[in-house]
CSV table of C-alpha atoms and ligand atoms in Angstrom, one decimal:
chain,number,residue,atom,x,y,z
A,1,MET,CA,-5.7,11.5,27.3
A,2,ALA,CA,-3.5,8.7,28.7
A,3,THR,CA,-5.2,5.3,28.2
A,4,PRO,CA,-4.4,2.4,30.6
A,5,ALA,CA,-2.4,0.9,27.7
A,6,ALA,CA,-0.4,4.1,27.3
A,7,SER,CA,0.5,4.2,31.0
A,8,LEU,CA,1.8,0.6,30.7
A,9,VAL,CA,3.9,1.7,27.8
A,10,ALA,CA,5.5,4.3,30.0
A,11,GLU,CA,6.3,1.8,32.7
A,12,ASP,CA,7.7,-0.8,30.4
A,13,ARG,CA,7.5,-3.3,33.3
A,14,PRO,CA,5.4,-6.2,32.2
A,15,PHE,CA,7.3,-6.4,28.9
A,16,THR,CA,10.2,-8.4,30.3
A,17,ARG,CA,8.6,-11.8,29.6
A,18,LEU,CA,7.9,-11.4,25.9
A,19,PRO,CA,9.1,-13.9,23.3
A,20,PRO,CA,12.8,-13.5,22.6
A,21,GLY,CA,14.0,-11.4,19.6
A,22,PRO,CA,16.9,-9.4,18.2
A,23,ARG,CA,18.9,-7.7,20.9
A,24,GLU,CA,20.8,-5.0,19.0
A,25,PRO,CA,20.4,-1.4,20.0
A,26,ARG,CA,17.1,0.2,18.8
A,27,LEU,CA,18.8,2.5,16.4
A,28,LEU,CA,20.8,-0.3,14.8
A,29,GLN,CA,17.6,-2.4,14.4
A,30,THR,CA,15.8,0.5,12.7
A,31,LEU,CA,18.7,1.1,10.4
A,32,ARG,CA,18.9,-2.5,9.5
A,33,PHE,CA,15.3,-2.6,8.6
A,34,ALA,CA,15.7,0.5,6.4
A,35,ILE,CA,18.7,-0.9,4.6
A,36,ALA,CA,17.6,-4.6,4.2
A,37,PRO,CA,13.9,-4.8,5.1
A,38,TYR,CA,13.3,-8.4,3.9
A,39,ALA,CA,16.7,-9.8,5.0
A,40,VAL,CA,16.0,-8.6,8.6
A,41,GLN,CA,12.8,-10.6,8.8
A,42,ASP,CA,14.5,-13.7,7.3
A,43,ARG,CA,17.2,-13.5,9.9
A,44,ALA,CA,14.8,-13.0,12.8
A,45,ARG,CA,12.8,-16.0,11.7
A,46,ARG,CA,15.9,-18.2,11.3
A,47,GLN,CA,17.1,-17.2,14.8
A,48,PHE,CA,13.8,-17.1,16.7
A,49,GLY,CA,11.2,-18.9,14.7
A,50,ASP,CA,7.7,-17.7,13.7
A,51,CYS,CA,7.1,-15.6,16.8
A,52,TYR,CA,9.6,-13.0,18.1
A,53,THR,CA,9.7,-9.6,19.7
A,54,VAL,CA,11.2,-6.5,18.1
A,55,ARG,CA,12.2,-3.7,20.4
A,56,ALA,CA,12.8,-0.7,18.1
A,57,PHE,CA,11.1,2.6,18.7
A,58,GLY,CA,7.7,2.8,20.5
A,59,PRO,CA,6.4,-0.1,22.6
A,60,PRO,CA,7.8,-3.6,21.9
A,61,MET,CA,6.2,-5.4,19.0
A,62,VAL,CA,5.5,-9.2,19.0
A,63,VAL,CA,5.7,-10.4,15.4
A,64,PHE,CA,3.9,-13.5,14.3
A,65,ALA,CA,4.5,-15.4,11.0
A,66,ASP,CA,1.8,-17.9,11.8
A,67,PRO,CA,-1.6,-18.5,10.1
A,68,GLU,CA,-3.2,-19.4,13.5
A,69,ALA,CA,-2.1,-16.1,15.1
A,70,ALA,CA,-3.1,-14.2,11.9
A,71,LYS,CA,-6.6,-15.8,12.1
A,72,GLU,CA,-6.9,-14.7,15.8
A,73,ILE,CA,-5.6,-11.2,15.1
A,74,PHE,CA,-7.7,-10.6,12.0
A,75,SER,CA,-10.8,-11.9,13.6
A,76,ASP,CA,-10.4,-10.5,17.1
A,77,ASP,CA,-12.5,-8.0,18.7
A,78,ALA,CA,-11.5,-4.6,17.3
A,79,ALA,CA,-11.7,-3.1,20.8
A,80,VAL,CA,-8.9,-5.4,22.0
A,81,LEU,CA,-6.6,-5.0,19.1
A,82,GLN,CA,-6.6,-1.5,17.7
A,83,ALA,CA,-4.9,-0.6,14.5
A,84,GLY,CA,-5.8,3.1,14.6
A,85,GLU,CA,-3.9,3.7,17.8
A,86,ALA,CA,-0.9,1.7,16.5
A,87,ASN,CA,-0.8,3.8,13.3
A,88,ALA,CA,-1.6,7.2,14.8
A,89,ASP,CA,1.9,8.2,15.9
A,90,VAL,CA,3.2,8.3,12.4
A,91,LEU,CA,0.1,8.8,10.3
A,92,ALA,CA,-2.1,11.2,12.2
A,93,PRO,CA,0.1,14.3,11.6
A,94,ILE,CA,0.3,13.5,7.9
A,95,LEU,CA,-3.2,12.3,7.1
A,96,GLY,CA,-5.2,14.1,9.7
A,97,ARG,CA,-7.0,13.0,12.9
A,98,ARG,CA,-10.1,11.9,11.0
A,99,SER,CA,-8.3,9.5,8.7
A,100,ILE,CA,-9.8,6.0,8.7
A,101,LEU,CA,-6.3,4.7,9.2
A,102,VAL,CA,-6.0,6.3,12.7
A,103,LEU,CA,-9.5,5.8,13.9
A,104,ASP,CA,-10.7,2.8,16.0
A,105,GLY,CA,-14.0,1.5,17.2
A,106,GLU,CA,-17.3,2.9,16.1
A,107,ARG,CA,-15.8,5.9,14.3
A,108,HIS,CA,-13.6,3.6,12.3
A,109,LEU,CA,-16.6,1.4,11.3
A,110,ARG,CA,-18.6,4.4,10.3
A,111,GLU,CA,-15.8,5.5,7.9
A,112,ARG,CA,-15.7,1.9,6.5
A,113,ARG,CA,-19.4,1.9,5.9
A,114,LEU,CA,-19.2,5.2,4.0
A,115,MET,CA,-16.1,4.5,2.0
A,116,GLY,CA,-16.6,0.8,1.3
A,117,PRO,CA,-19.4,1.0,-1.4
A,118,PRO,CA,-17.6,3.5,-3.7
A,119,LEU,CA,-14.5,1.3,-3.6
A,120,HIS,CA,-16.4,-2.0,-4.1
A,121,GLY,CA,-15.0,-4.5,-6.6
A,122,GLU,CA,-17.9,-4.6,-8.9
A,123,ARG,CA,-17.6,-0.8,-9.7
A,124,MET,CA,-14.0,-1.0,-10.8
A,125,HIS,CA,-14.6,-1.7,-14.5
A,126,VAL,CA,-16.1,1.9,-14.6
A,127,TYR,CA,-12.5,3.2,-14.5
A,128,GLY,CA,-11.1,0.7,-17.0
A,129,ARG,CA,-11.0,3.0,-20.0
A,130,LEU,CA,-9.6,5.9,-18.0
A,131,MET,CA,-6.8,3.7,-16.6
A,132,GLN,CA,-6.0,2.4,-20.1
A,133,GLU,CA,-5.9,5.9,-21.5
A,134,ILE,CA,-3.6,7.2,-18.7
A,135,ALA,CA,-1.2,4.1,-19.0
A,136,GLY,CA,-1.2,4.4,-22.8
A,137,ARG,CA,-0.1,8.1,-22.7
A,138,VAL,CA,2.7,7.4,-20.2
A,139,ILE,CA,4.0,4.3,-22.1
A,140,ALA,CA,4.0,6.2,-25.4
A,141,ALA,CA,6.6,8.6,-23.9
A,142,TRP,CA,9.1,5.9,-22.9
A,143,PRO,CA,12.4,6.2,-24.7
A,144,VAL,CA,13.6,3.2,-26.8
A,145,GLY,CA,17.0,1.7,-26.0
A,146,ARG,CA,17.7,4.0,-23.0
A,147,PRO,CA,17.3,2.9,-19.3
A,148,PHE,CA,14.6,4.7,-17.3
A,149,PRO,CA,13.2,4.0,-13.8
A,150,ILE,CA,10.0,2.1,-14.4
A,151,HIS,CA,8.9,2.6,-10.8
A,152,ARG,CA,8.7,6.4,-11.3
A,153,GLU,CA,6.6,5.8,-14.4
A,154,MET,CA,4.2,3.6,-12.4
A,155,GLN,CA,3.9,6.4,-9.8
A,156,THR,CA,2.9,8.8,-12.6
A,157,ILE,CA,0.2,6.4,-13.7
A,158,THR,CA,-1.2,5.6,-10.2
A,159,LEU,CA,-1.2,9.2,-9.1
A,160,ASP,CA,-3.2,10.2,-12.2
A,161,VAL,CA,-5.6,7.4,-11.6
A,162,ILE,CA,-6.2,8.6,-8.1
A,163,LEU,CA,-6.6,12.2,-9.2
A,164,ARG,CA,-9.0,11.4,-12.1
A,165,ALA,CA,-10.8,8.2,-11.0
A,166,VAL,CA,-10.9,8.8,-7.2
A,167,PHE,CA,-11.1,12.6,-7.1
A,168,GLY,CA,-12.8,12.9,-10.5
A,169,LEU,CA,-10.6,15.9,-11.4
A,170,ASP,CA,-11.5,16.3,-15.1
A,171,GLU,CA,-10.8,19.9,-15.5
A,172,ALA,CA,-7.3,20.3,-16.8
A,173,SER,CA,-6.6,23.4,-14.7
A,174,THR,CA,-7.8,22.0,-11.3
A,175,PHE,CA,-6.0,18.7,-12.1
A,176,ALA,CA,-2.7,20.5,-12.7
A,177,ARG,CA,-3.0,22.8,-9.6
A,178,VAL,CA,-3.7,19.8,-7.3
A,179,ARG,CA,-1.1,17.7,-8.9
A,180,ALA,CA,1.9,20.1,-8.5
A,181,PRO,CA,2.0,20.3,-4.6
A,182,ILE,CA,1.4,16.5,-4.4
A,183,VAL,CA,4.3,15.7,-6.7
A,184,ARG,CA,6.5,18.1,-4.6
A,185,PHE,CA,5.5,16.2,-1.4
A,186,LEU,CA,6.1,12.8,-3.0
A,187,LYS,CA,9.5,13.9,-4.2
A,188,MET,CA,10.4,14.9,-0.6
A,189,ALA,CA,9.1,11.6,0.7
A,190,ASP,CA,11.5,9.8,-1.7
A,191,SER,CA,14.5,11.9,-0.7
A,192,ALA,CA,16.8,12.3,2.3
A,193,ALA,CA,14.0,14.5,3.7
A,194,ALA,CA,11.8,11.4,4.4
A,195,PRO,CA,12.7,11.1,8.1
A,196,PHE,CA,11.7,14.7,8.6
A,197,LEU,CA,8.2,13.8,7.4
A,198,ALA,CA,7.8,10.4,9.2
A,199,ILE,CA,9.3,11.0,12.6
A,200,ARG,CA,7.3,13.2,14.9
A,201,GLN,CA,10.3,14.7,16.7
A,202,LEU,CA,11.7,16.0,13.4
A,203,GLN,CA,8.4,17.6,12.3
A,204,PHE,CA,9.2,21.3,12.8
A,205,GLU,CA,8.1,23.9,10.3
A,206,LEU,CA,10.8,26.7,10.5
A,207,GLY,CA,8.4,29.1,8.8
A,208,GLY,CA,7.8,26.8,5.9
A,209,LEU,CA,11.6,26.3,5.2
A,210,ALA,CA,12.0,22.8,6.8
A,211,PRO,CA,10.7,19.7,4.9
A,212,TRP,CA,7.8,19.4,7.3
A,213,GLY,CA,7.0,23.1,6.9
A,214,ARG,CA,7.0,22.8,3.1
A,215,PHE,CA,4.7,19.7,3.5
A,216,VAL,CA,2.3,21.6,5.7
A,217,ARG,CA,2.2,24.5,3.2
A,218,ASP,CA,1.6,22.1,0.2
A,219,ARG,CA,-1.0,20.1,2.1
A,220,ALA,CA,-2.9,23.3,3.0
A,221,GLU,CA,-2.9,24.2,-0.7
A,222,VAL,CA,-4.2,20.7,-1.8
A,223,ARG,CA,-6.9,20.9,0.9
A,224,ARG,CA,-8.0,24.4,-0.3
A,225,LEU,CA,-8.3,23.2,-3.9
A,226,LEU,CA,-10.1,20.0,-2.9
A,227,LEU,CA,-12.5,22.0,-0.6
A,228,ALA,CA,-13.4,24.2,-3.6
A,229,GLU,CA,-14.0,21.0,-5.6
A,230,ILE,CA,-16.2,19.5,-2.8
A,231,ALA,CA,-18.2,22.7,-2.6
A,232,ARG,CA,-18.8,22.6,-6.3
A,233,ARG,CA,-20.0,19.0,-6.2
A,234,ARG,CA,-22.3,19.8,-3.3
A,235,ALA,CA,-23.7,22.8,-5.2
A,236,GLU,CA,-24.0,21.3,-8.6
A,237,GLY,CA,-25.1,17.8,-7.4
A,238,THR,CA,-23.3,14.6,-8.1
A,239,GLU,CA,-25.9,12.8,-10.3
A,240,GLY,CA,-24.3,11.0,-13.2
A,241,ARG,CA,-20.8,11.3,-11.8
A,242,ALA,CA,-18.9,8.0,-11.2
A,243,ASP,CA,-15.8,9.3,-9.4
A,244,ILE,CA,-15.3,8.2,-5.8
A,245,LEU,CA,-15.2,11.8,-4.4
A,246,SER,CA,-18.7,12.4,-5.8
A,247,LEU,CA,-20.0,9.1,-4.3
A,248,LEU,CA,-18.5,10.1,-1.0
A,249,VAL,CA,-20.1,13.5,-1.1
A,250,ALA,CA,-23.4,11.8,-1.8
A,251,ALA,CA,-22.9,9.1,0.9
A,252,ARG,CA,-25.1,9.1,4.0
A,253,ASP,CA,-24.5,7.2,7.2
A,254,GLU,CA,-27.2,5.2,9.0
A,255,HIS,CA,-28.5,8.4,10.6
A,256,GLY,CA,-28.8,10.0,7.2
A,257,GLU,CA,-25.8,12.3,7.9
A,258,PRO,CA,-23.3,13.2,5.1
A,259,MET,CA,-19.5,13.3,5.7
A,260,GLY,CA,-18.3,16.7,6.9
A,261,ASP,CA,-15.8,18.7,4.9
A,262,ASP,CA,-12.9,18.0,7.3
A,263,GLU,CA,-13.7,14.4,7.4
A,264,LEU,CA,-13.9,14.2,3.6
A,265,LEU,CA,-10.6,16.0,3.2
A,266,ASP,CA,-8.8,13.7,5.6
A,267,GLU,CA,-10.2,10.6,3.8
A,268,LEU,CA,-9.3,11.9,0.4
A,269,PHE,CA,-5.7,12.5,1.6
A,270,THR,CA,-5.7,9.0,3.0
A,271,LEU,CA,-6.9,7.5,-0.3
A,272,LEU,CA,-4.2,9.4,-2.1
A,273,MET,CA,-1.4,8.4,0.3
A,274,ALA,CA,-2.5,4.8,0.9
A,275,GLY,CA,-3.4,4.2,-2.7
A,276,HIS,CA,-0.9,5.6,-5.0
A,277,GLU,CA,2.6,4.6,-3.8
A,278,THR,CA,1.5,1.1,-2.8
A,279,THR,CA,0.1,0.3,-6.2
A,280,ALA,CA,3.1,1.8,-8.1
A,281,THR,CA,5.5,-0.2,-5.9
A,282,SER,CA,3.5,-3.4,-6.4
A,283,LEU,CA,3.7,-2.8,-10.2
A,284,ALA,CA,7.5,-2.2,-10.0
A,285,TRP,CA,7.9,-5.6,-8.3
A,286,VAL,CA,5.8,-7.4,-10.9
A,287,PHE,CA,8.1,-5.9,-13.6
A,288,TRP,CA,11.2,-7.1,-11.6
A,289,HIS,CA,9.8,-10.7,-11.7
A,290,LEU,CA,8.6,-10.5,-15.3
A,291,LEU,CA,11.9,-9.2,-16.7
A,292,ASN,CA,13.6,-12.2,-14.9
A,293,HIS,CA,11.2,-14.7,-16.3
A,294,PRO,CA,10.7,-14.3,-20.1
A,295,ASP,CA,8.7,-17.6,-20.2
A,296,VAL,CA,6.1,-16.0,-17.9
A,297,VAL,CA,5.9,-13.0,-20.3
A,298,GLN,CA,5.3,-15.3,-23.2
A,299,ARG,CA,2.5,-17.1,-21.4
A,300,LEU,CA,0.9,-13.7,-20.5
A,301,ARG,CA,1.0,-12.6,-24.1
A,302,ALA,CA,-0.6,-15.9,-25.2
A,303,GLU,CA,-3.3,-15.5,-22.7
A,304,ARG,CA,-3.9,-11.9,-23.7
A,305,ASP,CA,-4.2,-12.9,-27.4
A,306,ALA,CA,-6.6,-15.8,-26.5
A,307,VAL,CA,-8.8,-13.6,-24.4
A,308,GLY,CA,-8.7,-10.5,-26.7
A,309,GLY,CA,-9.0,-12.5,-29.9
A,310,GLY,CA,-5.9,-10.8,-31.2
A,311,GLY,CA,-7.5,-7.3,-31.1
A,312,PRO,CA,-7.2,-4.6,-28.6
A,313,LEU,CA,-8.1,-5.7,-25.0
A,314,ALA,CA,-11.2,-4.2,-23.6
A,315,PRO,CA,-11.3,-3.4,-19.8
A,316,GLU,CA,-14.0,-6.0,-19.3
A,317,HIS,CA,-11.6,-8.7,-20.6
A,318,VAL,CA,-9.3,-8.1,-17.6
A,319,ALA,CA,-11.4,-10.4,-15.3
A,320,ARG,CA,-10.7,-13.3,-17.7
A,321,LEU,CA,-6.9,-12.9,-17.5
A,322,GLU,CA,-6.4,-15.7,-15.0
A,323,TYR,CA,-2.7,-16.2,-15.5
A,324,LEU,CA,-2.1,-12.4,-15.1
A,325,ASP,CA,-4.0,-12.6,-11.9
A,326,ALA,CA,-1.8,-15.4,-10.7
A,327,VAL,CA,1.3,-13.4,-11.6
A,328,THR,CA,0.3,-10.4,-9.6
A,329,LYS,CA,-0.6,-12.6,-6.6
A,330,GLU,CA,2.8,-14.5,-6.8
A,331,SER,CA,4.6,-11.2,-6.9
A,332,ALA,CA,2.7,-10.0,-3.8
A,333,ARG,CA,3.5,-13.2,-2.1
A,334,LEU,CA,7.2,-13.1,-2.7
A,335,THR,CA,7.8,-9.4,-2.5
A,336,PRO,CA,4.9,-7.8,-0.5
A,337,VAL,CA,5.2,-4.0,-0.5
A,338,ALA,CA,3.8,-3.9,3.1
A,339,THR,CA,5.8,-6.4,5.2
A,340,ASN,CA,3.7,-6.2,8.4
A,341,VAL,CA,0.4,-5.0,9.8
A,342,MET,CA,0.2,-3.8,13.3
A,343,ARG,CA,-2.3,-3.6,16.2
A,344,ARG,CA,-2.1,-2.2,19.7
A,345,LEU,CA,-3.2,-4.6,22.4
A,346,GLN,CA,-5.6,-2.9,24.7
A,347,GLN,CA,-5.9,-5.6,27.4
A,348,PRO,CA,-4.0,-8.8,28.2
A,349,ALA,CA,-4.7,-11.5,25.7
A,350,ARG,CA,-3.6,-15.0,24.6
A,351,ILE,CA,-2.5,-14.9,20.9
A,352,GLY,CA,-0.8,-17.6,19.0
A,353,GLY,CA,-0.5,-19.6,22.2
A,354,ARG,CA,1.3,-16.7,24.0
A,355,ASP,CA,0.0,-14.7,26.9
A,356,LEU,CA,0.7,-11.1,26.1
A,357,PRO,CA,0.3,-7.9,28.2
A,358,ALA,CA,-1.7,-4.8,27.3
A,359,GLY,CA,0.2,-1.9,25.8
A,360,ILE,CA,2.4,-3.7,23.3
A,361,ASN,CA,2.1,-3.8,19.6
A,362,VAL,CA,1.1,-7.1,17.9
A,363,SER,CA,2.1,-7.6,14.3
A,364,VAL,CA,1.3,-10.1,11.6
A,365,SER,CA,4.2,-10.6,9.3
A,366,ILE,CA,2.9,-10.7,5.8
A,367,TYR,CA,6.4,-11.3,4.5
A,368,GLY,CA,7.2,-14.0,7.0
A,369,THR,CA,4.0,-15.9,6.5
A,370,HIS,CA,4.3,-15.7,2.7
A,371,HIS,CA,7.8,-17.2,2.9
A,372,ARG,CA,7.2,-20.2,5.1
A,373,ALA,CA,8.5,-23.4,3.4
A,374,ASP,CA,5.7,-25.5,5.1
A,375,LEU,CA,3.0,-23.3,3.5
A,376,TRP,CA,4.8,-22.4,0.2
A,377,PRO,CA,7.1,-25.2,-1.0
A,378,ASP,CA,10.4,-23.7,-2.4
A,379,PRO,CA,9.2,-20.3,-1.1
A,380,GLU,CA,11.9,-18.2,-2.8
A,381,ARG,CA,11.0,-19.4,-6.3
A,382,PHE,CA,8.7,-17.2,-8.4
A,383,ASP,CA,6.0,-19.6,-9.6
A,384,PRO,CA,2.7,-18.1,-10.6
A,385,ASP,CA,1.3,-21.6,-11.0
A,386,ARG,CA,0.9,-21.7,-7.3
A,387,PHE,CA,-2.2,-19.5,-7.8
A,388,VAL,CA,-3.6,-20.9,-11.0
A,389,GLY,CA,-7.0,-22.5,-10.2
A,390,VAL,CA,-6.0,-22.7,-6.5
A,391,ARG,CA,-7.3,-20.8,-3.5
A,392,PRO,CA,-4.6,-20.3,-0.9
A,393,ALA,CA,-5.3,-21.9,2.5
A,394,PRO,CA,-6.9,-19.5,4.9
A,395,HIS,CA,-4.6,-16.9,6.6
A,396,THR,CA,-1.6,-17.9,4.5
A,397,PHE,CA,-1.8,-15.1,1.9
A,398,PHE,CA,-2.8,-11.6,2.9
A,399,PRO,CA,-0.9,-8.8,1.0
A,400,PHE,CA,-3.8,-6.5,1.9
A,401,GLY,CA,-4.0,-7.3,5.6
A,402,GLY,CA,-7.2,-8.6,7.1
A,403,GLY,CA,-10.3,-8.4,9.2
A,404,VAL,CA,-12.1,-5.1,9.8
A,405,ARG,CA,-8.9,-3.3,8.7
A,406,ARG,CA,-8.4,-5.1,5.4
A,407,CYS,CA,-7.3,-2.7,2.7
A,408,LEU,CA,-10.3,-0.8,1.3
A,409,GLY,CA,-8.6,-0.2,-2.0
A,410,ALA,CA,-7.7,-3.9,-2.7
A,411,ALA,CA,-10.2,-4.2,-5.6
A,412,LEU,CA,-9.1,-0.9,-7.2
A,413,ALA,CA,-5.4,-1.7,-6.9
A,414,THR,CA,-5.8,-5.3,-8.2
A,415,TYR,CA,-7.8,-4.1,-11.2
A,416,GLU,CA,-5.6,-1.2,-12.0
A,417,MET,CA,-2.4,-3.3,-11.8
A,418,LYS,CA,-3.9,-5.8,-14.4
A,419,VAL,CA,-5.1,-3.0,-16.7
A,420,VAL,CA,-1.6,-1.4,-16.6
A,421,LEU,CA,0.3,-4.6,-17.0
A,422,ALA,CA,-1.9,-5.7,-20.0
A,423,GLU,CA,-1.2,-2.3,-21.6
A,424,VAL,CA,2.5,-2.5,-21.2
A,425,LEU,CA,2.7,-6.1,-22.5
A,426,SER,CA,0.7,-5.1,-25.6
A,427,ARG,CA,2.8,-2.0,-26.4
A,428,VAL,CA,6.5,-2.7,-25.6
A,429,ASP,CA,9.2,-5.3,-25.2
A,430,LEU,CA,11.1,-4.5,-22.1
A,431,ARG,CA,14.3,-5.8,-20.6
A,432,LEU,CA,16.3,-5.0,-17.4
A,433,ALA,CA,18.8,-2.2,-17.6
A,434,PRO,CA,22.3,-3.7,-18.1
A,435,GLY,CA,24.2,-4.2,-14.9
A,436,TYR,CA,21.2,-3.6,-12.6
A,437,ARG,CA,21.6,-5.4,-9.3
A,438,MET,CA,18.4,-5.2,-7.4
A,439,ARG,CA,18.2,-4.7,-3.6
A,440,PRO,CA,14.8,-4.5,-1.8
A,441,VAL,CA,14.8,-1.0,0.0
A,442,LEU,CA,12.5,0.8,2.3
A,443,ARG,CA,10.9,3.9,0.8
A,444,THR,CA,8.8,5.8,3.4
A,445,ILE,CA,6.4,3.0,4.2
A,446,THR,CA,6.7,0.5,1.4
A,447,ILE,CA,9.4,-1.9,0.3
A,448,ALA,CA,10.5,-1.4,-3.3
A,449,PRO,CA,13.2,-2.6,-5.7
A,450,SER,CA,16.2,-0.3,-5.5
A,451,ARG,CA,17.0,2.6,-7.9
A,452,GLY,CA,13.5,2.8,-9.3
A,453,MET,CA,13.9,-0.5,-11.1
A,454,PRO,CA,15.6,0.7,-14.3
A,455,ALA,CA,14.3,-1.0,-17.5
A,456,VAL,CA,14.9,-0.5,-21.2
A,457,VAL,CA,12.3,-0.6,-24.0
A,458,GLU,CA,13.8,-3.0,-26.6
A,459,ARG,CA,11.1,-2.2,-29.2
A,460,ARG,CA,7.6,-1.0,-29.6
A,461,LEU,CA,5.0,-3.5,-30.6
A,462,GLY,CA,2.1,-3.2,-33.1
B,1,HEM,C1,-1.3,-3.0,-4.2
B,1,HEM,C2,-1.6,-1.9,-3.6
B,1,HEM,C3,-2.0,-1.9,-2.1
B,1,HEM,C4,-1.5,-2.6,-1.1
B,1,HEM,C5,-0.5,-3.8,-1.1
B,1,HEM,C6,-2.2,-2.2,0.1
B,1,HEM,C7,-2.0,-2.7,1.4
B,1,HEM,C8,-2.7,-2.3,2.5
B,1,HEM,C9,-2.5,-2.9,3.8
B,1,HEM,C10,-1.5,-4.0,4.2
B,1,HEM,C11,-3.4,-2.3,4.7
B,1,HEM,C12,-3.5,-2.5,6.2
B,1,HEM,C13,-4.5,-3.6,6.4
B,1,HEM,C14,-4.5,-4.1,7.9
B,1,HEM,O1,-4.1,-3.4,8.8
B,1,HEM,O2,-4.9,-5.3,8.1
B,1,HEM,C15,-4.1,-1.3,3.9
B,1,HEM,C16,-5.1,-0.5,4.4
B,1,HEM,C17,-5.8,0.5,3.7
B,1,HEM,N1,-5.7,0.7,2.3
B,1,HEM,FE1,-4.4,-0.3,1.0
B,1,HEM,N2,-3.1,-1.2,-0.2
B,1,HEM,C18,-3.0,-1.0,-1.6
B,1,HEM,C19,-3.7,-0.1,-2.3
B,1,HEM,C20,-4.7,0.8,-1.8
B,1,HEM,C21,-5.5,1.7,-2.6
B,1,HEM,C22,-5.4,1.8,-4.1
B,1,HEM,C23,-6.3,2.4,-1.8
B,1,HEM,C24,-7.4,3.4,-2.0
B,1,HEM,C25,-7.4,4.1,-3.1
B,1,HEM,C26,-6.0,1.9,-0.4
B,1,HEM,C27,-6.7,2.3,0.7
B,1,HEM,C28,-6.5,1.7,2.0
B,1,HEM,C29,-7.2,2.2,3.2
B,1,HEM,C30,-8.3,3.3,3.2
B,1,HEM,C31,-6.8,1.4,4.2
B,1,HEM,C32,-7.3,1.5,5.7
B,1,HEM,C33,-8.4,0.5,6.0
B,1,HEM,C34,-8.8,0.5,7.4
B,1,HEM,O3,-8.1,0.9,8.3
B,1,HEM,O4,-10.0,0.1,7.7
B,1,HEM,N3,-5.1,0.9,-0.5
B,1,HEM,N4,-3.7,-1.4,2.6
């Protein structure tokens, strides 16, 4: 059904008085973003300041790199600024129409109430041993003296964490059968087929031969397997199980209603897609910074030894690794994997001192705000000490977005990253692959270091 906002989009009339912004043809702007995603934002800010309009595909998008505007957008009435509608074009065909990422209003809040508790920060230590075990097995297979793409290895770890900690797939056969189609899809999303998955006009099936057709087939297979798993949990009961799927099966809304099967399946797919690539890419960035800053690695190892008393590190020690926490934050400040969050404006509103019409997209630039010299002195320098014992000023640091849409997996991702980094630092000495020249590149929806961030194991430790 066409909303008033949608009809405004079709008319495109009130959009002439938006803040100025890049004027290149839409296709060129899209290509520029794909090729040099950070540089495009630097250039726009140099040229137009901390508020500008991007006219690529879809409605115009007014971008703010401004804590005041971020505060207004993150705290605004969710009925005025809707993220679900802004996300739906790209994400609904992939994740499903019941995914939390494409819902707005009361339906979105219901999903948050159901999904929030299982993903709550205090529960994360439950998964510590499992994460350590998964990371340990992957690291043990790394070759010594030969370059390998560390990003791909991080994807293996984060995918297995989702399948085992989130889905609780502990039976080897189910695990392998669910994993195979997912890996096929992720490979396609990393290849030249990616536009055929992300752009609606290119999503044709061709009897299962086109990339979209293969995805639809694989997704149906994953859904079938997960449905059988859900039925098993419903039948056997979930008592004593700590995985997030079991907690979601057991969850009840305020009317005492459980989640339906289709709802559960869409949310599981969402957790898989939203949770695995983002965390793997964030880890790849931390390695890029660490391998360029041996002094930081030394400090991390000293902290690890001090906290662990020289012995193996227990998962409960992770909370005490303050410098490691600062390192992951500084990496997320300098090289955020999500550069922007977006909302669709449902009615005219004044944001960041600008009067804006209904129907446009409004975006907070995570990257732009994290790079402002007035908020972050010498912003291009990697300096974890910015975060040691310091709380960033409000609305200046938000790698996980904000307000009622803030990332539900932030605690899981943050904890997992620290467990994995601590394992790697304890087990191997790494260096960058010789001759590697890093470029930030767009991979489906995240910004990553190019070529999978090739690294070399110099020696094994211990
Ligand atoms: C370092 C890793 C991650 C980063 C950088 C990240 C970043 C983000 C961002 C920027 C948003 C949008 C927030 C907004 O619109 O204001 C988001 C939403 C979301 N993320 Fe994450 N994420 C990460 C990991 C995860 C993980 C591990 C999961 C779950 C397993 C997850 C689940 C979600 C969900 C469900 C939403 C939608 C929330 C809503 O619409 O209410 N994310 N994430």
